[in-house]
CSV table of C-alpha atoms in Angstrom, one decimal:
chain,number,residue,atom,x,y,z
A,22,UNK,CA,-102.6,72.0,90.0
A,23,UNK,CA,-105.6,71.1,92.1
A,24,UNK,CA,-107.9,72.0,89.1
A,25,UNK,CA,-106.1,69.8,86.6
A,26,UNK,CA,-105.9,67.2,88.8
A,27,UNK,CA,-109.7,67.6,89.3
A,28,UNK,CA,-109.8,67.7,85.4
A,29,UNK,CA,-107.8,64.6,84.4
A,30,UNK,CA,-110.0,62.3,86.8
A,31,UNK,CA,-113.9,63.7,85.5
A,32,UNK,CA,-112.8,63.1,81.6
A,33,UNK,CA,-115.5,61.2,80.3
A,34,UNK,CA,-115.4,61.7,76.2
A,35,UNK,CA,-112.1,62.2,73.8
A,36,UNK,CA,-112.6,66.2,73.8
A,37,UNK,CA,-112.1,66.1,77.1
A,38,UNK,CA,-109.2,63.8,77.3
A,39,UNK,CA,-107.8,65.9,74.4
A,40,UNK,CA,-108.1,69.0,76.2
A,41,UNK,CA,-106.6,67.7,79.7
A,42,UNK,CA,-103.6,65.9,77.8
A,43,UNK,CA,-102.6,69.2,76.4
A,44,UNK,CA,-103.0,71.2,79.5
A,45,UNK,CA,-101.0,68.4,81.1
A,46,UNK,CA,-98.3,68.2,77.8
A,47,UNK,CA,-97.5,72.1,78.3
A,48,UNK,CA,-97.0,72.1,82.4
A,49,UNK,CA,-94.7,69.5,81.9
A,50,UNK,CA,-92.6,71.0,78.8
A,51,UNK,CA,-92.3,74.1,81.1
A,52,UNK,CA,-91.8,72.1,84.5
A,53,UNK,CA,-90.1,68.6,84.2
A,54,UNK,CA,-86.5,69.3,83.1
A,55,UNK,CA,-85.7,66.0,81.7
A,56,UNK,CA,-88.5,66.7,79.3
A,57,UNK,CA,-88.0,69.9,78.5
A,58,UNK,CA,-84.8,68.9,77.6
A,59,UNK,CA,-85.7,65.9,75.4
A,60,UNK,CA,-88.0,68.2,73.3
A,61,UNK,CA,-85.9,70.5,72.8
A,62,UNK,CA,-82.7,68.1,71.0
A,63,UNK,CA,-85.5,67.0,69.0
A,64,UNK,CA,-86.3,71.0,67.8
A,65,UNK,CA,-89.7,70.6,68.7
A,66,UNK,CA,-91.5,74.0,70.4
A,67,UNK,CA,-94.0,72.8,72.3
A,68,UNK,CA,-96.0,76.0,71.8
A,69,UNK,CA,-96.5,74.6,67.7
A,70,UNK,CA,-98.3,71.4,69.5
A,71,UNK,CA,-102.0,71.7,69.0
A,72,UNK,CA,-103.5,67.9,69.1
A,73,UNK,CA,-102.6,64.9,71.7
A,74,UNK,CA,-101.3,62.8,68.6
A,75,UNK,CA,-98.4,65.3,67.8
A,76,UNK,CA,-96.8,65.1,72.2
A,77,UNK,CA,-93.4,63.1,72.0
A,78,UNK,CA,-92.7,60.8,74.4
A,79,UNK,CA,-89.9,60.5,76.6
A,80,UNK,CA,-88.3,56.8,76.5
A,81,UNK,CA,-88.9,54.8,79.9
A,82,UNK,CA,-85.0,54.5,80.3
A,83,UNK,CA,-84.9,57.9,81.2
A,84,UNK,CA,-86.9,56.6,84.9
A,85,UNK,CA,-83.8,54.8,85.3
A,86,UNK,CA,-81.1,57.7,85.3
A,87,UNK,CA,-82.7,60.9,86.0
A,88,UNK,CA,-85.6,62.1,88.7
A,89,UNK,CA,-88.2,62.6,86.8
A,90,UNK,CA,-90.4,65.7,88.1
A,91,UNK,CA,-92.9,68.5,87.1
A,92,UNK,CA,-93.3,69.4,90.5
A,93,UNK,CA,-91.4,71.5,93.0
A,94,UNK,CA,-92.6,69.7,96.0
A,95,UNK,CA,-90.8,67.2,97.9
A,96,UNK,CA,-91.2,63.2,96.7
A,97,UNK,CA,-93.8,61.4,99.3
A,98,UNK,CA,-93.0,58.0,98.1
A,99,UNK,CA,-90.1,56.4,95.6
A,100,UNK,CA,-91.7,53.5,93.7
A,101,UNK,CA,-88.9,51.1,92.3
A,102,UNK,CA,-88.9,48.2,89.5
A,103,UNK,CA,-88.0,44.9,90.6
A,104,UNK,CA,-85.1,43.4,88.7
A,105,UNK,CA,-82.3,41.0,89.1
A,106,UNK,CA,-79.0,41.8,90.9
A,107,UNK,CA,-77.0,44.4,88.8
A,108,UNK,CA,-80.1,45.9,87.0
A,109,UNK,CA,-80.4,49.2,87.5
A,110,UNK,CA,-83.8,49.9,89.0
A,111,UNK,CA,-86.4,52.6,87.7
A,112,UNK,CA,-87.0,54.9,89.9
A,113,UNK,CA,-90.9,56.7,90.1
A,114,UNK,CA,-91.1,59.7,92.2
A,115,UNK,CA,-94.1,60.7,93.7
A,116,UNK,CA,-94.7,64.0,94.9
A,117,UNK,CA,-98.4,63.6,95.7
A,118,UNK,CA,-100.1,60.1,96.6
A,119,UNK,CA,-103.3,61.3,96.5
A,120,UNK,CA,-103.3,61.4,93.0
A,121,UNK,CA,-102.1,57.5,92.7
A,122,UNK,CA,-104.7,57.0,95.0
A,123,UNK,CA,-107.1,58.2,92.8
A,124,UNK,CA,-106.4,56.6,89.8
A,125,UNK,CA,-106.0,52.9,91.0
A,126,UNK,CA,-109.5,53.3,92.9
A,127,UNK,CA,-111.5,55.2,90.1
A,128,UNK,CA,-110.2,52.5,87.6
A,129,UNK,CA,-110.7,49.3,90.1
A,130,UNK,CA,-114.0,51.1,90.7
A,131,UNK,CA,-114.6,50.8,87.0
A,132,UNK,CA,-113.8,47.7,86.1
A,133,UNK,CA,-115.2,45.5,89.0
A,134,UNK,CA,-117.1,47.8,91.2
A,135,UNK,CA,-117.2,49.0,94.4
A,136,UNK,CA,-114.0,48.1,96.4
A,137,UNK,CA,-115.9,47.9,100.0
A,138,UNK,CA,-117.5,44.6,100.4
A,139,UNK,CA,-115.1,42.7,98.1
A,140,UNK,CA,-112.8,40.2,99.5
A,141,UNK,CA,-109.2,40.8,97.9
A,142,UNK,CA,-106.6,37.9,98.1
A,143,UNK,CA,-102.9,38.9,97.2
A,144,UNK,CA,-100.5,36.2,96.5
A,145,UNK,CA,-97.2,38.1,95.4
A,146,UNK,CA,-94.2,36.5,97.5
A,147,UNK,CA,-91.8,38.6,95.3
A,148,UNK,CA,-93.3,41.5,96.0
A,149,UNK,CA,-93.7,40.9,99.3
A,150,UNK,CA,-89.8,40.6,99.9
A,151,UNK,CA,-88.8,43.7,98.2
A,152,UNK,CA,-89.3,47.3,99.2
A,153,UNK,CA,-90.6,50.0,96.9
A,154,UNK,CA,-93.4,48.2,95.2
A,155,UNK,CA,-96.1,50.6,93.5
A,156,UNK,CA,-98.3,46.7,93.5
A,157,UNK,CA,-98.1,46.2,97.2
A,158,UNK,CA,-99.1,50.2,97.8
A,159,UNK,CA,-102.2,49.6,95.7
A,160,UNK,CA,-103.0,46.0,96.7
A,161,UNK,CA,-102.4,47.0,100.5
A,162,UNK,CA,-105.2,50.2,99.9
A,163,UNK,CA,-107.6,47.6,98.2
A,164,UNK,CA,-107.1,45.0,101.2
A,165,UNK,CA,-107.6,48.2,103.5
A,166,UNK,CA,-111.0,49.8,101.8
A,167,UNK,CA,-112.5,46.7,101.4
A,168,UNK,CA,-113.3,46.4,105.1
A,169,UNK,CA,-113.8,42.8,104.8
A,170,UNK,CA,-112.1,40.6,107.1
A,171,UNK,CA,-110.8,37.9,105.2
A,172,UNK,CA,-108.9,40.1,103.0
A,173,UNK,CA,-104.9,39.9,103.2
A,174,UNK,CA,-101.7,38.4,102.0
A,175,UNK,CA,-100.6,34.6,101.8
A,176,UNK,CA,-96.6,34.2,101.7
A,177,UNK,CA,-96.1,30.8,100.8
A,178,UNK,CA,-98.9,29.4,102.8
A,179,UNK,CA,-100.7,27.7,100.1
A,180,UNK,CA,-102.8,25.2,102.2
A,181,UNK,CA,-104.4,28.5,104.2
A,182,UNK,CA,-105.3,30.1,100.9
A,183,UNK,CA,-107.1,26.7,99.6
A,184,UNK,CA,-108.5,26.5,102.7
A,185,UNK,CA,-109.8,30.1,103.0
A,186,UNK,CA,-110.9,30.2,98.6
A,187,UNK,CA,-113.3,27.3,99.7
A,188,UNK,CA,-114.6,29.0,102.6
A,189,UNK,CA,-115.5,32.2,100.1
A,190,UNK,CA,-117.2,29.8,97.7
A,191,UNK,CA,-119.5,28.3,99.9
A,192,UNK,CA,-120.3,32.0,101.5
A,193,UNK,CA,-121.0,32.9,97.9
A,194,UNK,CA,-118.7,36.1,98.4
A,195,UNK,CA,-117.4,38.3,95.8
A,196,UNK,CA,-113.7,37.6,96.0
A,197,UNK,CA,-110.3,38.8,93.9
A,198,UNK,CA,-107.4,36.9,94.0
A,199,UNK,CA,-104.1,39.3,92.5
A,200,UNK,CA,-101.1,36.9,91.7
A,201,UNK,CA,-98.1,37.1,90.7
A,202,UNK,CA,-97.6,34.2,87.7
A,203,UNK,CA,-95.6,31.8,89.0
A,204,UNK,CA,-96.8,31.8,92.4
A,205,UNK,CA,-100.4,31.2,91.1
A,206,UNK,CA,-98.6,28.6,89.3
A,207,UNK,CA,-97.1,26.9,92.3
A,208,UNK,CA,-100.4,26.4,94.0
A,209,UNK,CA,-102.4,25.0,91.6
A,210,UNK,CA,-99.6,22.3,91.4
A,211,UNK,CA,-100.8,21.5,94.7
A,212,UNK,CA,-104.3,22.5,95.1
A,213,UNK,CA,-107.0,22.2,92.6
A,214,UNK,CA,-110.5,24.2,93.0
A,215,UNK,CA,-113.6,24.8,91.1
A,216,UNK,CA,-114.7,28.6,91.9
A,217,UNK,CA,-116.6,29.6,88.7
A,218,UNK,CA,-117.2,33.1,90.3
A,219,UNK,CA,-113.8,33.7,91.4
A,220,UNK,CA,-111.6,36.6,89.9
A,221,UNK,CA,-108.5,35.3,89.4
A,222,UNK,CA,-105.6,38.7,88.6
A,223,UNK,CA,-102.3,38.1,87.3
A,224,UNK,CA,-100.2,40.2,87.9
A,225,UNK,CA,-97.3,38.8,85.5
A,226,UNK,CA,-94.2,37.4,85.8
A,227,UNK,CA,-91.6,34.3,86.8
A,228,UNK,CA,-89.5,36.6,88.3
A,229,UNK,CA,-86.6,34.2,87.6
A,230,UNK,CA,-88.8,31.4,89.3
A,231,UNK,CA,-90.0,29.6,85.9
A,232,UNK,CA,-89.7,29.1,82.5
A,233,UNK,CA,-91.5,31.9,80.7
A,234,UNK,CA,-94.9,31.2,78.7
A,235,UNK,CA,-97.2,31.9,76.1
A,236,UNK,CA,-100.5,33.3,77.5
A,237,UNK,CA,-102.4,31.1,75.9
A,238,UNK,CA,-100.8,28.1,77.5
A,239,UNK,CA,-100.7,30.1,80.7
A,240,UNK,CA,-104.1,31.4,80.9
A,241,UNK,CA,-105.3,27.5,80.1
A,242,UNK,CA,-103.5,26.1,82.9
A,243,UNK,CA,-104.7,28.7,85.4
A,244,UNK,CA,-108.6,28.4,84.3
A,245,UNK,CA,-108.0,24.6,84.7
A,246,UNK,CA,-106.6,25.2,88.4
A,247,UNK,CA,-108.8,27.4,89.7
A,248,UNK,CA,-112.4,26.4,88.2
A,249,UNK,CA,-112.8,29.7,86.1
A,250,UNK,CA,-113.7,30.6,82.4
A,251,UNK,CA,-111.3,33.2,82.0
A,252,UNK,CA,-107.9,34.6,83.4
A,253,UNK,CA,-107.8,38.6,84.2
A,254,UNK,CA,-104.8,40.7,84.0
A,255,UNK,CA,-103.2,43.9,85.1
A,256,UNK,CA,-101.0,45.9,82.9
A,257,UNK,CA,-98.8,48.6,85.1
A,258,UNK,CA,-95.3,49.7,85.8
A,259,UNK,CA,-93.5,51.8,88.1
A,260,UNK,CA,-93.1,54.4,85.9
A,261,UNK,CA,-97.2,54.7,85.3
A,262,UNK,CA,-99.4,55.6,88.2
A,263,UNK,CA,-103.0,53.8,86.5
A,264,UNK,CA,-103.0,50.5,85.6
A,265,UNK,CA,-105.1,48.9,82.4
A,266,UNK,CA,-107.5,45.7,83.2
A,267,UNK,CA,-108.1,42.7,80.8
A,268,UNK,CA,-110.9,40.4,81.9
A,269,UNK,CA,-109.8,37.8,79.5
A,270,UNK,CA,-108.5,36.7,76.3
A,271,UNK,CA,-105.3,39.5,77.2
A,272,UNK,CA,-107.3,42.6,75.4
A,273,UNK,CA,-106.8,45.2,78.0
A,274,UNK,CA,-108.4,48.3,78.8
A,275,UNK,CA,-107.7,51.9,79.4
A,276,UNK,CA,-109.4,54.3,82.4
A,277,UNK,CA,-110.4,57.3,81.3
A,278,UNK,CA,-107.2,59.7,81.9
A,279,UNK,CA,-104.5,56.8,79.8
A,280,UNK,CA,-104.5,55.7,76.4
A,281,UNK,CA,-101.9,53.9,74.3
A,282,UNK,CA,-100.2,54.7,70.8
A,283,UNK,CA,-97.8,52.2,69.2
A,284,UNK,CA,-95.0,53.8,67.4
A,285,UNK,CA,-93.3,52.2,64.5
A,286,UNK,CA,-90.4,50.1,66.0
A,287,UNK,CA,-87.5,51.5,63.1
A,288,UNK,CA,-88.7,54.9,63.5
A,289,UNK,CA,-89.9,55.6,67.1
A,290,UNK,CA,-91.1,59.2,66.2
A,291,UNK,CA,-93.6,57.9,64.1
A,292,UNK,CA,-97.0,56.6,65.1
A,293,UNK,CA,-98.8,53.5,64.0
A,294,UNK,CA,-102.5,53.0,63.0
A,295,UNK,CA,-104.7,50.5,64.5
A,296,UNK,CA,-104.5,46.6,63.9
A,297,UNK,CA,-100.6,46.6,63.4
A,298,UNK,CA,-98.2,46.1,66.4
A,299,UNK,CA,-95.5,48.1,66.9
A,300,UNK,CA,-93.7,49.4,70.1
A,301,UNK,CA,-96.4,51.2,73.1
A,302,UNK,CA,-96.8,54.2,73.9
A,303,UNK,CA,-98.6,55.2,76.7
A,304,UNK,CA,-100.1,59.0,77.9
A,305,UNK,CA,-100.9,58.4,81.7
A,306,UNK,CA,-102.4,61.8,82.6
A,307,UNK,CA,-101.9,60.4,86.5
A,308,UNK,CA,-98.5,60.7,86.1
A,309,UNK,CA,-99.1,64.8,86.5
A,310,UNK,CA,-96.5,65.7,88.8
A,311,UNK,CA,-94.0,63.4,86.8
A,312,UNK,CA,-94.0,62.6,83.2
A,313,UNK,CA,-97.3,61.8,81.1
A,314,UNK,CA,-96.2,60.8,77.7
A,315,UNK,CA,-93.8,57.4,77.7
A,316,UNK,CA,-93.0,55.4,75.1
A,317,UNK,CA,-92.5,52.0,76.9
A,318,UNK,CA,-90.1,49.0,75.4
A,319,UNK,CA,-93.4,46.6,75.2
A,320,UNK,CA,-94.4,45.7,72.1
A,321,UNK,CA,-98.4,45.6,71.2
A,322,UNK,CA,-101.0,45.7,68.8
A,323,UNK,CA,-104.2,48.1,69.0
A,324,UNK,CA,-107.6,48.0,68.3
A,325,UNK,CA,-110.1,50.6,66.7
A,326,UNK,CA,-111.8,50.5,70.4
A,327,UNK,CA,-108.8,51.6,71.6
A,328,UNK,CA,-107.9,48.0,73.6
A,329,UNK,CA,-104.7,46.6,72.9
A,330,UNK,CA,-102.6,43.7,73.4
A,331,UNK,CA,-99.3,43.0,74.9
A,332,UNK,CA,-97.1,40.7,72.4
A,333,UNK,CA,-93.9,40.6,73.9
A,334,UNK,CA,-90.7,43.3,74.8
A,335,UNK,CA,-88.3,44.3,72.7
A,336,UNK,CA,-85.0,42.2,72.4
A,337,UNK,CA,-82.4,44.7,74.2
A,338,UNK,CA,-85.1,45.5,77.0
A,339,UNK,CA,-84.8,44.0,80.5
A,340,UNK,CA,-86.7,41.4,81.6
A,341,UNK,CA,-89.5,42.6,83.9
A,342,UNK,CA,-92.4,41.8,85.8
A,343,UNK,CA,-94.7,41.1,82.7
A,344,UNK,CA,-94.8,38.1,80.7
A,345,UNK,CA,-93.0,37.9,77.5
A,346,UNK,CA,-96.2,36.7,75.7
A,347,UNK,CA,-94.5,35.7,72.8
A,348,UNK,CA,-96.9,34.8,70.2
């Protein structure tokens, strides 16, 4: 396991992701039940699989009623979905944090360089109050590696945070705000700032807190709060174990190990071609010791560069922490 763990994080070119997602695809036919299972009411032998484009997926629900493993060791952590009272929660078990570990800092790494040095501000109240967030892990391991000592979480304390953003501008340091939507919302009602070099994350969501938006309306009202040309995302779920990055404009970005498929939303076993939206799919070779292959109930469109877009959920899904980025 060591050696495909090893494997999934040094792809660097398709043959190589090809080759690790069907190392990964047959450990997880023999070893995760629930997929094992899956494939085999839908007569498929995974043996006749030859190419990453022919793997089913399993449908996220499943997170939500069964354990979800391809590993006989004991869970280290249970990641949990937020959601409203009476939602049932999914449920992400994870057998080896290491690997998580990995994947949230090689990709960070990629997309905004190195951690240390960089001054991370988390604004996520909602997260905050809950236990079982796979967020706070992550954002509480960025505060951590980047060693610098302004880094931390603000509550509710909006006039601190004003406060410490302009003492980051006029030390010209590198800094990341991560935000949950309407909490970023709520303090540019009451504090306005003009920080051109500052990264502003959301992480999505009203949580119940706000009417829902259009991210173009969204995205407008946050680059007008807090000084900046453009509004940076992060698209992730419980279920997934690496996260993709926009830096603007919603096109998001794969790492190296995860790469998204849309399926055609009347006939989910079918697999769409680039530049028409359908429902995403997602292979997250993190998610090793779990389930890789997931067909998610976001809808997207995807590009011949392999960056997609997130253009809403389907109707029957629950309401979670993204947007609904109805276009």
């Amino acid at each position: 396991m060591k050696d495909l763990i090893k494997q999934i994080f040094s792809i660097s070119n398709q043959s190589q992701f090809e080759e690790s997602c069907l190392n990964v695809f047959r450990h997880q036919a023999e070893n995760c039940s629930i997929y094992k299972e899956y494939i085999s009411h839908l007569r498929i032998k995974p043996e006749e699989i030859k190419a990453s484009i022919e793997i089913p997926y399993l449908p996220i629900s499943f997170f939500k009623t069964h354990e979800i493993l391809s590993s006989k060791e004991a869970s280290e952590i249970t990641f949990s979905s937020s959601g409203t009272t009476g939602m049932i929660q999914s449920r992400h078990l994870v057998t080896d944090l290491s690997v998580y570990d990995q994947s949230f800092t090689l990709a960070f790494e990629q997309f905004y360089g190195k951690i240390e040095n960089t001054c991370f501000l988390a604004l996520l109240p909602s997260y905050l109050e809950r236990d079982g967030s796979s967020l706070i892990y992550m954002v509480d391991a960025l505060i951590r590696d980047s060693k610098h000592p302004d880094s931390g979480y603000f509550l509710h304390n909006h006039e601190e945070l004003h406060q410490k953003l302009n003492q980051l501008k006029a030390a010209g340091q590198k800094t990341i705000l991560i935000g949950v939507t309407y909490a970023l919302l709520d303090f540019i009602e009451k504090y306005q700032i003009d920080f051109p070099e500052l990264v502003v994350m959301e992480t999505g969501g009203m949580k119940g807190k706000r009417k829902e938006m259009v991210r173009e309306e969204l995205h407008q009202l946050l680059q007008d709060g807090f000084g900046v040309s453009d509004i940076h995302s992060e698209y992730g779920m419980t279920e997934l174990l690496s996260q993709a990055y926009s830096k603007g404009s919603g096109i998001f970005e794969c790492p190296p190990w995860m790469k998204i498929h849309l399926r055609d939303t009347n006939d989910p076993l079918t697999l769409l071609s680039n530049n028409r939206s359908g429902g995403i799919n997602v292979i997250d070779l993190a998610n090793v010791n779990s389930c890789s292959f997931i067909a998610t109930q976001d809808l997207g469109r995807l590009f011949p560069d392999g960056s997609f877009e997130v253009l809403g959920r389907f109707d029957n899904a629950d309401i979670r922490g993204c947007n609904l980025l109805v276009q």
